[in-house]
Amino acid sequence: MPHGFVSGRTPSGPGASPVTASEPLVEVGIITASGLGTAMPLINWSGGPRASFSVTLHFALQYKEVTLASGGKVTATADKKTFMFALAETVDALIFR
Protein backbone atom coordinates (compact mmCIF):
# COMPACT_ATOMS: atom_id res chain seq x y z
CA MET A 1 0.00 0.00 0.00
CA PRO A 2 1.46 3.41 -0.94
CA HIS A 3 2.12 6.03 1.73
CA GLY A 4 3.04 9.72 1.52
CA PHE A 5 1.93 12.85 -0.26
CA VAL A 6 1.41 13.46 -3.96
CA SER A 7 -0.06 16.36 -5.84
CA GLY A 8 -1.43 17.36 -9.21
CA ARG A 9 -1.74 15.39 -12.41
CA THR A 10 0.78 12.66 -13.03
CA PRO A 11 1.57 10.36 -15.94
CA SER A 12 1.00 6.62 -15.79
CA GLY A 13 3.80 4.07 -15.89
CA PRO A 14 6.78 3.23 -13.70
CA GLY A 15 7.28 5.75 -10.91
CA ALA A 16 3.83 7.27 -11.43
CA SER A 17 1.82 8.63 -8.54
CA PRO A 18 -0.63 6.32 -6.72
CA VAL A 19 -3.37 8.97 -7.19
CA THR A 20 -4.29 11.70 -9.64
CA ALA A 21 -5.89 14.91 -8.39
CA SER A 22 -7.94 17.12 -10.73
CA GLU A 23 -6.29 20.27 -9.33
CA PRO A 24 -2.47 20.48 -9.40
CA LEU A 25 -2.38 22.71 -6.31
CA VAL A 26 -4.03 20.12 -4.04
CA GLU A 27 -1.78 17.69 -2.17
CA VAL A 28 -3.19 14.23 -1.52
CA GLY A 29 -1.73 12.13 1.28
CA ILE A 30 -2.23 8.43 1.88
CA ILE A 31 -2.32 7.07 5.43
CA THR A 32 -3.21 3.44 6.08
CA ALA A 33 -4.03 1.69 9.34
CA SER A 34 -4.13 -2.08 9.00
CA GLY A 35 -7.59 -3.39 9.80
CA LEU A 36 -9.01 0.11 10.30
CA GLY A 37 -8.98 1.81 6.91
CA THR A 38 -7.26 4.46 4.83
CA ALA A 39 -7.35 8.24 5.06
CA MET A 40 -6.36 10.62 2.28
CA PRO A 41 -5.74 14.13 3.62
CA LEU A 42 -6.42 16.78 0.97
CA ILE A 43 -4.50 20.04 1.37
CA ASN A 44 -5.79 22.80 -0.89
CA TRP A 45 -3.09 25.33 -1.86
CA SER A 46 -5.11 26.74 -4.79
CA GLY A 47 -6.39 29.79 -2.91
CA GLY A 48 -10.08 28.93 -2.88
CA PRO A 49 -12.66 26.17 -2.65
CA ARG A 50 -13.16 23.83 -5.62
CA ALA A 51 -16.83 23.18 -6.44
CA SER A 52 -15.85 20.22 -8.63
CA PHE A 53 -12.82 18.19 -7.55
CA SER A 54 -11.82 14.58 -8.15
CA VAL A 55 -9.25 12.05 -6.99
CA THR A 56 -8.48 8.90 -9.00
CA LEU A 57 -6.78 5.89 -7.41
CA HIS A 58 -4.08 4.02 -9.35
CA PHE A 59 -3.77 1.17 -6.85
CA ALA A 60 -6.09 -1.46 -5.41
CA LEU A 61 -7.90 -0.40 -2.25
CA GLN A 62 -10.40 -2.60 -0.44
CA TYR A 63 -13.15 -0.61 1.28
CA LYS A 64 -16.88 -0.75 1.97
CA GLU A 65 -17.58 2.96 2.43
CA VAL A 66 -15.95 6.28 1.54
CA THR A 67 -16.80 9.54 3.30
CA LEU A 68 -15.39 13.05 3.62
CA ALA A 69 -14.15 14.13 7.04
CA SER A 70 -16.15 17.35 6.58
CA GLY A 71 -19.36 15.37 6.06
CA GLY A 72 -19.71 16.52 2.44
CA LYS A 73 -21.15 14.34 -0.32
CA VAL A 74 -18.79 12.00 -2.23
CA THR A 75 -19.73 10.38 -5.53
CA ALA A 76 -17.75 7.38 -6.83
CA THR A 77 -17.51 6.07 -10.37
CA ALA A 78 -18.79 2.56 -11.13
CA ASP A 79 -15.26 1.10 -10.88
CA LYS A 80 -14.86 2.73 -7.41
CA LYS A 81 -11.54 4.32 -8.43
CA THR A 82 -12.53 7.98 -8.98
CA PHE A 83 -14.23 10.15 -6.35
CA MET A 84 -15.90 13.50 -7.05
CA PHE A 85 -16.81 16.10 -4.45
CA ALA A 86 -16.62 19.79 -3.53
CA LEU A 87 -13.32 20.60 -1.83
CA ALA A 88 -13.12 23.11 1.01
CA GLU A 89 -10.89 26.17 0.78
CA THR A 90 -8.22 24.67 3.03
CA VAL A 91 -8.34 20.97 4.00
CA ASP A 92 -10.51 17.88 4.03
CA ALA A 93 -9.92 14.12 3.92
CA LEU A 94 -11.32 11.10 2.15
CA ILE A 95 -11.93 8.30 4.66
CA PHE A 96 -12.09 4.71 3.38
CA ARG A 97 -13.46 2.03 5.72
C-alpha positions as CSV (number, residue, x, y, z in Angstrom):
1,M,0.0,0.0,0.0
2,P,1.5,3.4,-0.9
3,H,2.1,6.0,1.7
4,G,3.0,9.7,1.5
5,F,1.9,12.9,-0.3
6,V,1.4,13.5,-4.0
7,S,-0.1,16.4,-5.8
8,G,-1.4,17.4,-9.2
9,R,-1.7,15.4,-12.4
10,T,0.8,12.7,-13.0
11,P,1.6,10.4,-15.9
12,S,1.0,6.6,-15.8
13,G,3.8,4.1,-15.9
14,P,6.8,3.2,-13.7
15,G,7.3,5.8,-10.9
16,A,3.8,7.3,-11.4
17,S,1.8,8.6,-8.5
18,P,-0.6,6.3,-6.7
19,V,-3.4,9.0,-7.2
20,T,-4.3,11.7,-9.6
21,A,-5.9,14.9,-8.4
22,S,-7.9,17.1,-10.7
23,E,-6.3,20.3,-9.3
24,P,-2.5,20.5,-9.4
25,L,-2.4,22.7,-6.3
26,V,-4.0,20.1,-4.0
27,E,-1.8,17.7,-2.2
28,V,-3.2,14.2,-1.5
29,G,-1.7,12.1,1.3
30,I,-2.2,8.4,1.9
31,I,-2.3,7.1,5.4
32,T,-3.2,3.4,6.1
33,A,-4.0,1.7,9.3
34,S,-4.1,-2.1,9.0
35,G,-7.6,-3.4,9.8
36,L,-9.0,0.1,10.3
37,G,-9.0,1.8,6.9
38,T,-7.3,4.5,4.8
39,A,-7.4,8.2,5.1
40,M,-6.4,10.6,2.3
41,P,-5.7,14.1,3.6
42,L,-6.4,16.8,1.0
43,I,-4.5,20.0,1.4
44,N,-5.8,22.8,-0.9
45,W,-3.1,25.3,-1.9
46,S,-5.1,26.7,-4.8
47,G,-6.4,29.8,-2.9
48,G,-10.1,28.9,-2.9
49,P,-12.7,26.2,-2.7
50,R,-13.2,23.8,-5.6
51,A,-16.8,23.2,-6.4
52,S,-15.9,20.2,-8.6
53,F,-12.8,18.2,-7.6
54,S,-11.8,14.6,-8.2
55,V,-9.2,12.0,-7.0
56,T,-8.5,8.9,-9.0
57,L,-6.8,5.9,-7.4
58,H,-4.1,4.0,-9.3
59,F,-3.8,1.2,-6.8
60,A,-6.1,-1.5,-5.4
61,L,-7.9,-0.4,-2.3
62,Q,-10.4,-2.6,-0.4
63,Y,-13.2,-0.6,1.3
64,K,-16.9,-0.7,2.0
65,E,-17.6,3.0,2.4
66,V,-16.0,6.3,1.5
67,T,-16.8,9.5,3.3
68,L,-15.4,13.0,3.6
69,A,-14.1,14.1,7.0
70,S,-16.1,17.4,6.6
71,G,-19.4,15.4,6.1
72,G,-19.7,16.5,2.4
73,K,-21.2,14.3,-0.3
74,V,-18.8,12.0,-2.2
75,T,-19.7,10.4,-5.5
76,A,-17.8,7.4,-6.8
77,T,-17.5,6.1,-10.4
78,A,-18.8,2.6,-11.1
79,D,-15.3,1.1,-10.9
80,K,-14.9,2.7,-7.4
81,K,-11.5,4.3,-8.4
82,T,-12.5,8.0,-9.0
83,F,-14.2,10.1,-6.4
84,M,-15.9,13.5,-7.0
85,F,-16.8,16.1,-4.4
86,A,-16.6,19.8,-3.5
87,L,-13.3,20.6,-1.8
88,A,-13.1,23.1,1.0
89,E,-10.9,26.2,0.8
90,T,-8.2,24.7,3.0
91,V,-8.3,21.0,4.0
92,D,-10.5,17.9,4.0
93,A,-9.9,14.1,3.9
94,L,-11.3,11.1,2.1
95,I,-11.9,8.3,4.7
96,F,-12.1,4.7,3.4
97,R,-13.5,2.0,5.7
